[in-house]
Short mmCIF file of C-alpha atoms in Angstrom, two decimals:
data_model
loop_
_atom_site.label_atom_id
_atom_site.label_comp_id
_atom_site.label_asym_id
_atom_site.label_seq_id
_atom_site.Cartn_x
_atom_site.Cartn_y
_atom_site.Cartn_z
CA UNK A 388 74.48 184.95 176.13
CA UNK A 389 74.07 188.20 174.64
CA UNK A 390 76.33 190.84 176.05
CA UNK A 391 74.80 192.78 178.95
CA UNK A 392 74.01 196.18 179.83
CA UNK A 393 74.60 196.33 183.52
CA UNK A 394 73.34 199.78 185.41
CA UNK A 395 74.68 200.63 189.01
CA UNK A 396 72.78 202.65 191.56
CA UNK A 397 69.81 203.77 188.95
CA UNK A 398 66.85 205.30 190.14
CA UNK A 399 63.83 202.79 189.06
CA UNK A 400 60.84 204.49 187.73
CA UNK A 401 58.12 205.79 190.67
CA UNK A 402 55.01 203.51 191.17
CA UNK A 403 53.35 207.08 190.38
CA UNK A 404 55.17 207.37 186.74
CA UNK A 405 54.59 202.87 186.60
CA UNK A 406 50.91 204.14 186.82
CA UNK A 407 50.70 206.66 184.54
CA UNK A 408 51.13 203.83 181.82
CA UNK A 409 48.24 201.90 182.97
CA UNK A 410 45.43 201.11 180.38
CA UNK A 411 43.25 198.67 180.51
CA UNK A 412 40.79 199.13 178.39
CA UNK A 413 43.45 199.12 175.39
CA UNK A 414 44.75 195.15 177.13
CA UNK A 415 41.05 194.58 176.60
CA UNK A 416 40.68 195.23 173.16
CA UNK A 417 44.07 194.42 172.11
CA UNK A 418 43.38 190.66 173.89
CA UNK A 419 39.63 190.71 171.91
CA UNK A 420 41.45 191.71 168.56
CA UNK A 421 44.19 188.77 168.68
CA UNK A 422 41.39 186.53 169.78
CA UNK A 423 40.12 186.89 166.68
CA UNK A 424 43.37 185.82 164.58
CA UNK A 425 44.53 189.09 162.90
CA UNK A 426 47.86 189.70 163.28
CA UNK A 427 48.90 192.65 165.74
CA UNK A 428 50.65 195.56 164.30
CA UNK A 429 53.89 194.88 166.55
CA UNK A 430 56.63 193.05 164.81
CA UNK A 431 56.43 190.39 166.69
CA UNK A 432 53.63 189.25 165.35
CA UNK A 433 54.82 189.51 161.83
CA UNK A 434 57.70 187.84 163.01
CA UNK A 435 55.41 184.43 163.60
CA UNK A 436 53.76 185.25 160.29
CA UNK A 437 57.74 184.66 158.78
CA UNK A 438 58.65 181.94 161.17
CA UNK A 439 55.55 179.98 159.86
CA UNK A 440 56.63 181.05 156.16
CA UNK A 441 60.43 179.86 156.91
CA UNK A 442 58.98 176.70 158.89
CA UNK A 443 57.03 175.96 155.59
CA UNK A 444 59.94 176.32 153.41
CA UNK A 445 61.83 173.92 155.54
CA UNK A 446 59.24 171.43 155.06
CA UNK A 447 59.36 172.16 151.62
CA UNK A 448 63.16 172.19 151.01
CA UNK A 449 63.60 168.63 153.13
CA UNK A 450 61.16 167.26 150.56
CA UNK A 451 63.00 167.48 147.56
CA UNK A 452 65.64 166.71 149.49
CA UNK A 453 64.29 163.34 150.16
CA UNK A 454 62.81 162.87 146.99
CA UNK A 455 66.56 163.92 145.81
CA UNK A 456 67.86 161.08 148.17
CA UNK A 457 66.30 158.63 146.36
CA UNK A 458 68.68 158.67 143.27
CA UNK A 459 71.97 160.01 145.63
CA UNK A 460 73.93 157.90 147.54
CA UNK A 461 74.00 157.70 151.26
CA UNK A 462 74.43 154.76 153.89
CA UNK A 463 71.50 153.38 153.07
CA UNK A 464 70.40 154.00 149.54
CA UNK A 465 73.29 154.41 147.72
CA UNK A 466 73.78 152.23 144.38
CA UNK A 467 76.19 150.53 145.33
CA UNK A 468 78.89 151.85 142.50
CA UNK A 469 81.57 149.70 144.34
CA UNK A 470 79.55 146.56 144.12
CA UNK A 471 81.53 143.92 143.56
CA UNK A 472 80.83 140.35 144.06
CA UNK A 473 78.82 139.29 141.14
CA UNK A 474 76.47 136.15 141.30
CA UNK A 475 77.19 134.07 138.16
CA UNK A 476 74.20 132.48 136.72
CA UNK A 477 73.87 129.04 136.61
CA UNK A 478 75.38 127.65 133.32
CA UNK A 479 74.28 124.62 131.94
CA UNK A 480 78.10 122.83 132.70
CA UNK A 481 77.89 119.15 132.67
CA UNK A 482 80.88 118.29 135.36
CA UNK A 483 82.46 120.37 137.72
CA UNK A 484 85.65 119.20 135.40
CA UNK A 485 85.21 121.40 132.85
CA UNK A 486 83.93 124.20 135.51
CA UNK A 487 87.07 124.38 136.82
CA UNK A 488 88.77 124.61 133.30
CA UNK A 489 86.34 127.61 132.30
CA UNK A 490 86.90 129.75 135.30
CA UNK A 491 89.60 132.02 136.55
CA UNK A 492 91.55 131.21 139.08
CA UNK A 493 90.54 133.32 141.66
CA UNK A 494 87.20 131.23 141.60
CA UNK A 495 89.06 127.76 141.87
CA UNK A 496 89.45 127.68 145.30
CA UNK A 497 85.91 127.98 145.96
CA UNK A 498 84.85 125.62 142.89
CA UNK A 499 87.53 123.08 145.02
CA UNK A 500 85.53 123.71 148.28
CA UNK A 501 82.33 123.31 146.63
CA UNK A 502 83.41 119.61 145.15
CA UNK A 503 85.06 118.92 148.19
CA UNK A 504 81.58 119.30 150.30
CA UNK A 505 79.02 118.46 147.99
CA UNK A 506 80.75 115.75 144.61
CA UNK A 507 77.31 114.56 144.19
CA UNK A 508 75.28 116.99 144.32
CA UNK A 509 73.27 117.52 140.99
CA UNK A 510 71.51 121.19 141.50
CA UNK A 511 73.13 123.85 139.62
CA UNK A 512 73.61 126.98 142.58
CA UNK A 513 74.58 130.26 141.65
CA UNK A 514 78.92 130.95 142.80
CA UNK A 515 80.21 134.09 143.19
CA UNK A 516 83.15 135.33 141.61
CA UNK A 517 85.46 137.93 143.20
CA UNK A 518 85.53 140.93 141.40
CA UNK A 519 88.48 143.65 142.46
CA UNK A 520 86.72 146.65 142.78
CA UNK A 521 88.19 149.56 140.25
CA UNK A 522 89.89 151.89 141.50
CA UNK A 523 88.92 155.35 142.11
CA UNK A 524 91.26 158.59 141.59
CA UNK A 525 90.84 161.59 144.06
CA UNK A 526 92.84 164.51 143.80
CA UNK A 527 93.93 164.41 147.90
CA UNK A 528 92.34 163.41 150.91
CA UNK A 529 92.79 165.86 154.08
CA UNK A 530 93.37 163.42 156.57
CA UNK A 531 95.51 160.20 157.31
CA UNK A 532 95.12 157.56 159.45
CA UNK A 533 96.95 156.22 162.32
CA UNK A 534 98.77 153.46 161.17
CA UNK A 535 98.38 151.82 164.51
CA UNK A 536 94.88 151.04 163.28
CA UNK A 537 95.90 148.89 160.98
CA UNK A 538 93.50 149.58 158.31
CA UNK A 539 95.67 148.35 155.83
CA UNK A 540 95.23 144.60 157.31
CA UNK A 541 91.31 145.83 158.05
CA UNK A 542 89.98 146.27 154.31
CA UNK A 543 92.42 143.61 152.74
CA UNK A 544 90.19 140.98 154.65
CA UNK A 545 87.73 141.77 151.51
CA UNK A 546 88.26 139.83 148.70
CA UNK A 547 87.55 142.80 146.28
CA UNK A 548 89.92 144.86 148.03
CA UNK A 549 92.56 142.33 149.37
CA UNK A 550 95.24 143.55 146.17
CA UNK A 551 95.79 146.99 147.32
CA UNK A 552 97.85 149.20 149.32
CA UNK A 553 98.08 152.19 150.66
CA UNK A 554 93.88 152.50 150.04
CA UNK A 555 92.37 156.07 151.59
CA UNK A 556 88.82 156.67 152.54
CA UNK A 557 86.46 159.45 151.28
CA UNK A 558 83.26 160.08 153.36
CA UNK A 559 80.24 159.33 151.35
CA UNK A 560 78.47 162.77 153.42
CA UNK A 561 81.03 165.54 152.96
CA UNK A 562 80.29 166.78 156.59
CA UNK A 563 82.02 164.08 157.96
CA UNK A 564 85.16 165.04 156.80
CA UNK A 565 85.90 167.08 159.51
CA UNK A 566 85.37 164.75 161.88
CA UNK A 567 88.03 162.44 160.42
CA UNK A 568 90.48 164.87 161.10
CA UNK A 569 90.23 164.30 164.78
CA UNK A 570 92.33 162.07 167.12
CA UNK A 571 90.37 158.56 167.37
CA UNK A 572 91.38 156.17 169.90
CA UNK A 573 90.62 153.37 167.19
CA UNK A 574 89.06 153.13 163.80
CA UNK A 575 87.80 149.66 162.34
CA UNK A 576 86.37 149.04 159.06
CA UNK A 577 83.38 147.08 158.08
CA UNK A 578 81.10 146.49 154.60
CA UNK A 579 77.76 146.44 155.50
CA UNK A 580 74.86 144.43 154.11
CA UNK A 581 74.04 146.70 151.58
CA UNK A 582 77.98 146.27 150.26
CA UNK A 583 78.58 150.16 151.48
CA UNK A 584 81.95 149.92 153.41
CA UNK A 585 82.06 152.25 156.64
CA UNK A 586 84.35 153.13 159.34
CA UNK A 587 83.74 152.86 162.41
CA UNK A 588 85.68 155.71 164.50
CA UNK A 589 86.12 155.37 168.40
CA UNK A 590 86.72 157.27 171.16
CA UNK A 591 86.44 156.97 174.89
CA UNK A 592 83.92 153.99 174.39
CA UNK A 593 81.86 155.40 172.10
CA UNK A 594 81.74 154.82 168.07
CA UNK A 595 80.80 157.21 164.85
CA UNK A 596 80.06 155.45 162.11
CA UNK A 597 81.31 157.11 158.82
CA UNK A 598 80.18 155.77 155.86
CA UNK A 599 82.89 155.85 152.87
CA UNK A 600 83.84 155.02 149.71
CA UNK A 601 87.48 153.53 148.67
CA UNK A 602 89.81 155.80 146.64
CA UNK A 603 93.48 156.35 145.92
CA UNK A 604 95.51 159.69 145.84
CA UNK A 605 97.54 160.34 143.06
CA UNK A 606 100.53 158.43 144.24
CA UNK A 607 99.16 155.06 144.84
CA UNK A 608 96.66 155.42 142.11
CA UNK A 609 98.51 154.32 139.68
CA UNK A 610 99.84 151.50 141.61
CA UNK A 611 96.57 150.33 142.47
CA UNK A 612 95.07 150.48 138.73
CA UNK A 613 98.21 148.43 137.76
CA UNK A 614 96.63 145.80 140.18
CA UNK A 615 93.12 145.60 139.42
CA UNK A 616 94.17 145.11 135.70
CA UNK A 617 96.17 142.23 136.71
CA UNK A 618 93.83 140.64 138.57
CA UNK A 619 90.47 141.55 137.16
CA UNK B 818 68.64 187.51 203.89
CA UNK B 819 65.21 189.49 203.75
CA UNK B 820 63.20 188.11 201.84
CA UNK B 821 59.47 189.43 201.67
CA UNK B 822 57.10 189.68 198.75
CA UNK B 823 53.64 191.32 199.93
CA UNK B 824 52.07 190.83 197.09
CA UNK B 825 53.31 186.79 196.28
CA UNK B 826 53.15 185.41 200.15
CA UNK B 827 49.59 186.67 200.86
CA UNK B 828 47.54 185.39 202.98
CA UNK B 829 44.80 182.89 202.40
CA UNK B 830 42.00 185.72 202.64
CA UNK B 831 43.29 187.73 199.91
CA UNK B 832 44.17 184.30 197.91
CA UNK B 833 40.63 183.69 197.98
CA UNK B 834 39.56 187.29 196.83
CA UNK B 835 42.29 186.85 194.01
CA UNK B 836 40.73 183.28 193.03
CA UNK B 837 37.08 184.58 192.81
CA UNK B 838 38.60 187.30 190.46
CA UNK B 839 40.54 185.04 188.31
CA UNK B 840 37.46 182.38 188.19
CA UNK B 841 35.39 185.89 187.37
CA UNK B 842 37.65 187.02 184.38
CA UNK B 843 37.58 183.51 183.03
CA UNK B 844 33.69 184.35 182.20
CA UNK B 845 34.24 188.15 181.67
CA UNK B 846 37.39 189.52 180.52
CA UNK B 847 36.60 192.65 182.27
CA UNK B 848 36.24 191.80 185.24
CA UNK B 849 40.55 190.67 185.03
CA UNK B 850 40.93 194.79 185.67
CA UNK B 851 41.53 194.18 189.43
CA UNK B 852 43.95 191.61 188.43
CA UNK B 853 45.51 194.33 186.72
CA UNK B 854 45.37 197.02 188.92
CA UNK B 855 46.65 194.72 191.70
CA UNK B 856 49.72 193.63 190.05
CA UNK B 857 50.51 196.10 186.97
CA UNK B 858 53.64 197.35 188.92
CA UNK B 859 54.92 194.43 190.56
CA UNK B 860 55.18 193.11 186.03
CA UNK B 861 56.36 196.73 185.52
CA UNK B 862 59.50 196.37 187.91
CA UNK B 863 60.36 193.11 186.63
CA UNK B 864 60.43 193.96 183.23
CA UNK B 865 62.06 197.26 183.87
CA UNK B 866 64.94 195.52 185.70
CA UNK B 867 65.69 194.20 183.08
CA UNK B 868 65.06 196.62 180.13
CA UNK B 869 65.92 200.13 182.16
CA UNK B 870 63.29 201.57 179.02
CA UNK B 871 60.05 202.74 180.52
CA UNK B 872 58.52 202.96 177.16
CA UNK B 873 59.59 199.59 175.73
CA UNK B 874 58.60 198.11 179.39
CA UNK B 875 55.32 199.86 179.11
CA UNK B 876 54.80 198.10 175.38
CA UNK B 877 55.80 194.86 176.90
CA UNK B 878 54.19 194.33 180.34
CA UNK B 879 50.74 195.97 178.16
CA UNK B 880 51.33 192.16 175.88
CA UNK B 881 51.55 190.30 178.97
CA UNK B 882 48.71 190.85 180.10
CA UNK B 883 47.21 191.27 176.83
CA UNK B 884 48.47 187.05 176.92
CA UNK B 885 47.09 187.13 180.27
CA UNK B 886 43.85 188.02 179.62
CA UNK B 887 43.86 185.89 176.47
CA UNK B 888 44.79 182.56 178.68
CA UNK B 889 43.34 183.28 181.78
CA UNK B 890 41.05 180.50 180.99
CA UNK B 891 44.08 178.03 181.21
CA UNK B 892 44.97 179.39 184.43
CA UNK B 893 43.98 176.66 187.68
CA UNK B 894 45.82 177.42 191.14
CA UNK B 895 47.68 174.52 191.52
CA UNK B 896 49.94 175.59 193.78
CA UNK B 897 51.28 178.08 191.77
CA UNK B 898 50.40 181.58 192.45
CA UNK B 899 48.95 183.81 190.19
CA UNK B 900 52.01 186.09 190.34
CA UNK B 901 54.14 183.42 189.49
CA UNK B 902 52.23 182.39 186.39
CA UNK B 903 52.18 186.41 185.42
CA UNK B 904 55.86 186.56 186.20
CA UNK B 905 56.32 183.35 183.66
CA UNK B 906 54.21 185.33 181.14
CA UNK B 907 56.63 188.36 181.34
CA UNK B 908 59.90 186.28 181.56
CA UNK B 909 58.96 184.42 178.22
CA UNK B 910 58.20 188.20 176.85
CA UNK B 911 61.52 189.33 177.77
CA UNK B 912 63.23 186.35 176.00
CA UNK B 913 60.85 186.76 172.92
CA UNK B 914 62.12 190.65 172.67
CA UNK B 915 65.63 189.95 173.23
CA UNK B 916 65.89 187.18 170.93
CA UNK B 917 64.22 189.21 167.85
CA UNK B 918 66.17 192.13 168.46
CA UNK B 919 70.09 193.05 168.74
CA UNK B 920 69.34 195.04 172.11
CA UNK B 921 71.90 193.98 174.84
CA UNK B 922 69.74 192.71 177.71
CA UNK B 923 69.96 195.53 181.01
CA UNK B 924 70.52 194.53 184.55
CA UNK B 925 70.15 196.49 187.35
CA UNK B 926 72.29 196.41 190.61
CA UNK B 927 72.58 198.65 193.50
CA UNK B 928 76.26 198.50 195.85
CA UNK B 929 74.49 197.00 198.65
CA UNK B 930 73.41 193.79 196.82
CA UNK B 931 76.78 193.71 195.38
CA UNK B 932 77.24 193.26 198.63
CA UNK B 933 75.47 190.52 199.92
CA UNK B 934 76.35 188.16 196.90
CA UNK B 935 80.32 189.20 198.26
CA UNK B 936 79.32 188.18 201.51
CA UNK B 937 77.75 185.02 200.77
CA UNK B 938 80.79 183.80 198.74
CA UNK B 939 82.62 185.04 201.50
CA UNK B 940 84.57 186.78 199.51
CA UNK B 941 86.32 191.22 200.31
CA UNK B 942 83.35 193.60 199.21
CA UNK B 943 85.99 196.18 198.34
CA UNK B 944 84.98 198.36 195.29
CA UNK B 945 87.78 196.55 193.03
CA UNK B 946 86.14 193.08 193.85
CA UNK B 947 82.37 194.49 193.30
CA UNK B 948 83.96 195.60 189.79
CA UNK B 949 85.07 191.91 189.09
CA UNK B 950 81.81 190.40 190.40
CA UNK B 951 80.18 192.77 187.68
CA UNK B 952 82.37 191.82 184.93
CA UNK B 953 81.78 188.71 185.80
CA UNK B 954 77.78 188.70 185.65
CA UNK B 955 78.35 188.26 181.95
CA UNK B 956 80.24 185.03 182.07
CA UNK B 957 77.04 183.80 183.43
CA UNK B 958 74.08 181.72 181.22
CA UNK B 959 70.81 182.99 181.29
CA UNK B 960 68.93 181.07 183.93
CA UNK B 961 71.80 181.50 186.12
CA UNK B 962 71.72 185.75 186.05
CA UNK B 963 68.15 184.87 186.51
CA UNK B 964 68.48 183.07 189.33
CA UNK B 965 70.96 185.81 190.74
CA UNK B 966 68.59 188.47 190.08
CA UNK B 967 65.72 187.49 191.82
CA UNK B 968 67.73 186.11 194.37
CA UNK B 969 69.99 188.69 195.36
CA UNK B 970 69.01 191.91 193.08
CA UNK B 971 64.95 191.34 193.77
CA UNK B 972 64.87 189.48 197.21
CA UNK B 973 62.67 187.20 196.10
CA UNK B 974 62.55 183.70 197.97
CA UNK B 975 63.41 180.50 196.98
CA UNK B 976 59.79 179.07 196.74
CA UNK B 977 58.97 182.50 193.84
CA UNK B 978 61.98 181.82 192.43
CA UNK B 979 61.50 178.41 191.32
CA UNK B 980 57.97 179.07 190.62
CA UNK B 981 58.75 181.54 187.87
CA UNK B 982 61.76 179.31 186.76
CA UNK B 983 59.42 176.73 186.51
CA UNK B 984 61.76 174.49 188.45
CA UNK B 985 61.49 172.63 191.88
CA UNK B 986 62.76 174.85 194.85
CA UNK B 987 64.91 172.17 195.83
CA UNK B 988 66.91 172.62 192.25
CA UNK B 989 66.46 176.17 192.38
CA UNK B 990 68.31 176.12 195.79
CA UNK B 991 70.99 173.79 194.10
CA UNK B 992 71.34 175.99 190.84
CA UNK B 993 71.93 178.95 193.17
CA UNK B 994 74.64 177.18 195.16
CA UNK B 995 76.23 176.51 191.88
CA UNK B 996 76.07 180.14 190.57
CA UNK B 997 77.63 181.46 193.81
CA UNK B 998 80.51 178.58 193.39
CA UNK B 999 81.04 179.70 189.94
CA UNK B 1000 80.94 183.51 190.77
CA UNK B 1001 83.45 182.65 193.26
CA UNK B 1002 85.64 180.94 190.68
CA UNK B 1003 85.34 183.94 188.07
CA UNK B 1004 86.11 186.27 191.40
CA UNK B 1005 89.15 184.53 191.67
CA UNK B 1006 90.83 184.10 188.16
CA UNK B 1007 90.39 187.42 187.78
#
């Protein structure tokens, strides 16, 4: 509240004096004149005529915002950069013999489960192979993670991620990075349908999700490239 | 605690009069002058309380009832007086003003109501607690000062108060009871 001007023991104004101020007719035809639309010549009324103007702008500005949207990333539109689980197209293979010569390794096990369930089956499905996602350099990232969350344990449960250590998490909307700072009771992570991974950060009950991307400071960057070109 | 408005507990005579006016203005704006002359004071007061500017309170109480006049038309007794609904006109004036300018907002007290709030939180109405109890009037938010004001600094009862709050009088007793508590608390950490 704005700071207040208190006055003790002040003498109010006489009903006499209160009187002398009186003018209707003036009420009249100031009420008849704003009737009819034109703006009063107090500032308050000009003040509506530049609330209207900055309400308009607003409008304005959150359009091309939107429209900007489109092509940025955020939790639900963003192209999804870190995409990585490829769909291979069929290939015109005539045993799942020489399928399991042709492919890496990393696919085998699921070329294995595939014969195992389905030997006879003739149709020619599309199989995913695991691509590690690159990783991404940031300079430093304010904040670090309990490791009581175990977050570690969290994001290697994703195939593209499963051959790194000591991953950090950027905040796809920079104003969340703030609220990363603060003490969470626990903080699980999760890839959504739409392959953008998010955090989700709790405390007393209640969750925040934070959508993020996957980078590496300086010190484990190099580290974690040395991976990915292993494996990739 | 005495607590008599005239002018807002009338009686049902003069609450018919003031109907026949307001239904009268609604098809002439003219004829809203004895609405005017009946309760131009009672607005001045209230906004000078809490302006202590008899100019600026003259500019504003002339644009309520400038907003009056303009939506009169709106106006059905419903249980809320006419006063009231004037009083709500003023208030959202006051907020308007203080909100587009840098102007500290005025109150006005007088050692006696000082006073009674002491009293009522049973609290020593020696001079050095009356100077805490003011310092402490601007710990408080705006509907609660509000509340305090017409309560204690206006006399005004319960059932005006809530009207102009726009609030039940029920909550308005309950919001008071709360101010008083926290009064008390501010009281006594300083």
């Amino acid at each position: 509240m704005k700071k207040l001007d208190i006055h003790r023991n002040i003498q109010e104004p006489t009903s006499e004096a209160m009187k002398e101020h009186m003018n209707f007719d003036e009420v009249l035809k100031r009420s008849k004149i704003n009737q009819s639309s034109t703006p009063k010549s107090g500032s308050k009324s000009w003040w509506w005529i530049g609330g209207s103007g900055v309400a308009l702008s607003i409008v304005a500005i959150w359009f091309l915002i939107n429209q900007k949207n489109a092509s940025t990333p955020n939790y639900e539109s963003q192209s999804i950069e870190m995409k990585s689980i490829v769909e291979i197209k069929p290939l015109d293979i005539p045993d799942v013999l020489s399928l399991e010569i042709s492919v890496p390794d990393v696919v085998s096990t699921t070329m294995n489960n595939h014969e195992q369930s389905n030997s006879t089956d003739t149709d020619q499905k599309p199989i995913s192979k695991v691509v590690y996602l690159e990783p991404k350099l940031v300079s430093s990232i304010p904040f670090v993670f309990d490791d009581q969350f175990n977050l570690e344990e969290q994001y290697q449960q994703f195939e593209e991620l499963s051959i790194y250590k000591n991953m950090s998490f950027m905040p796809i909307d920079k104003a969340q990075q703030s609220m990363l700072k603060l003490s969470w009771d626990s903080v699980t992570f999760h890839k959504s349908n739409k392959e953008q991974y998010y955090l989700i950060l709790y405390k007393m009950g209640q969750g925040v999700i934070c959508p993020v991307s996957p980078v590496f400071e300086e010190d484990h960057f190099v580290e974690a490239l040395k991976a990915y070109n292993k494996n990739k | 605690m005495k607590t008599v408005s005239a002018i807002y507990h009338q009686g049902p005579s003069l609450l018919e009069e003031e109907l026949q006016w307001i239904e009268a203005s609604k098809k002439d704006p003219s004829a809203f002058g004895k609405l005017y002359q009946k309760y131009y004071t009672d607005i001045f007061r209230y906004i000078w309380k809490r302006t202590t500017d008899e100019e600026l309170t003259a500019t504003l109480v002339s644009d309520v009832f400038v907003k009056a006049i303009q939506g009169i038309s709106k106006y059905t007794y419903q249980g809320v007086p006419f006063s009231a609904w004037l009083h709500q006109i003023a208030r959202n004036e006051l907020n308007l003003y203080y909100r587009s300018t840098a102007k500290n907002r005025s109150v006005v007290i007088e050692t006696d109501q000082l006073k009674d709030v002491m009293t009522d939180i049973e609290e020593d109405d020696k001079e050095e607690q009356l100077q805490k109890l003011i310092s402490g009037l601007s710990e408080l938010d705006q509907e609660e000062l509000e509340l305090l004001e017409m309560r204690y600094f206006e006399k005004r009862s319960f059932k005006e108060v809530s009207d102009i709050l726009n609030i039940k009088e029920g909550n308005a007793k309950v919001k008071m009871h709360r101010v008083m508590q926290k009064l008390k608390t501010i009281i006594l950490k300083k």
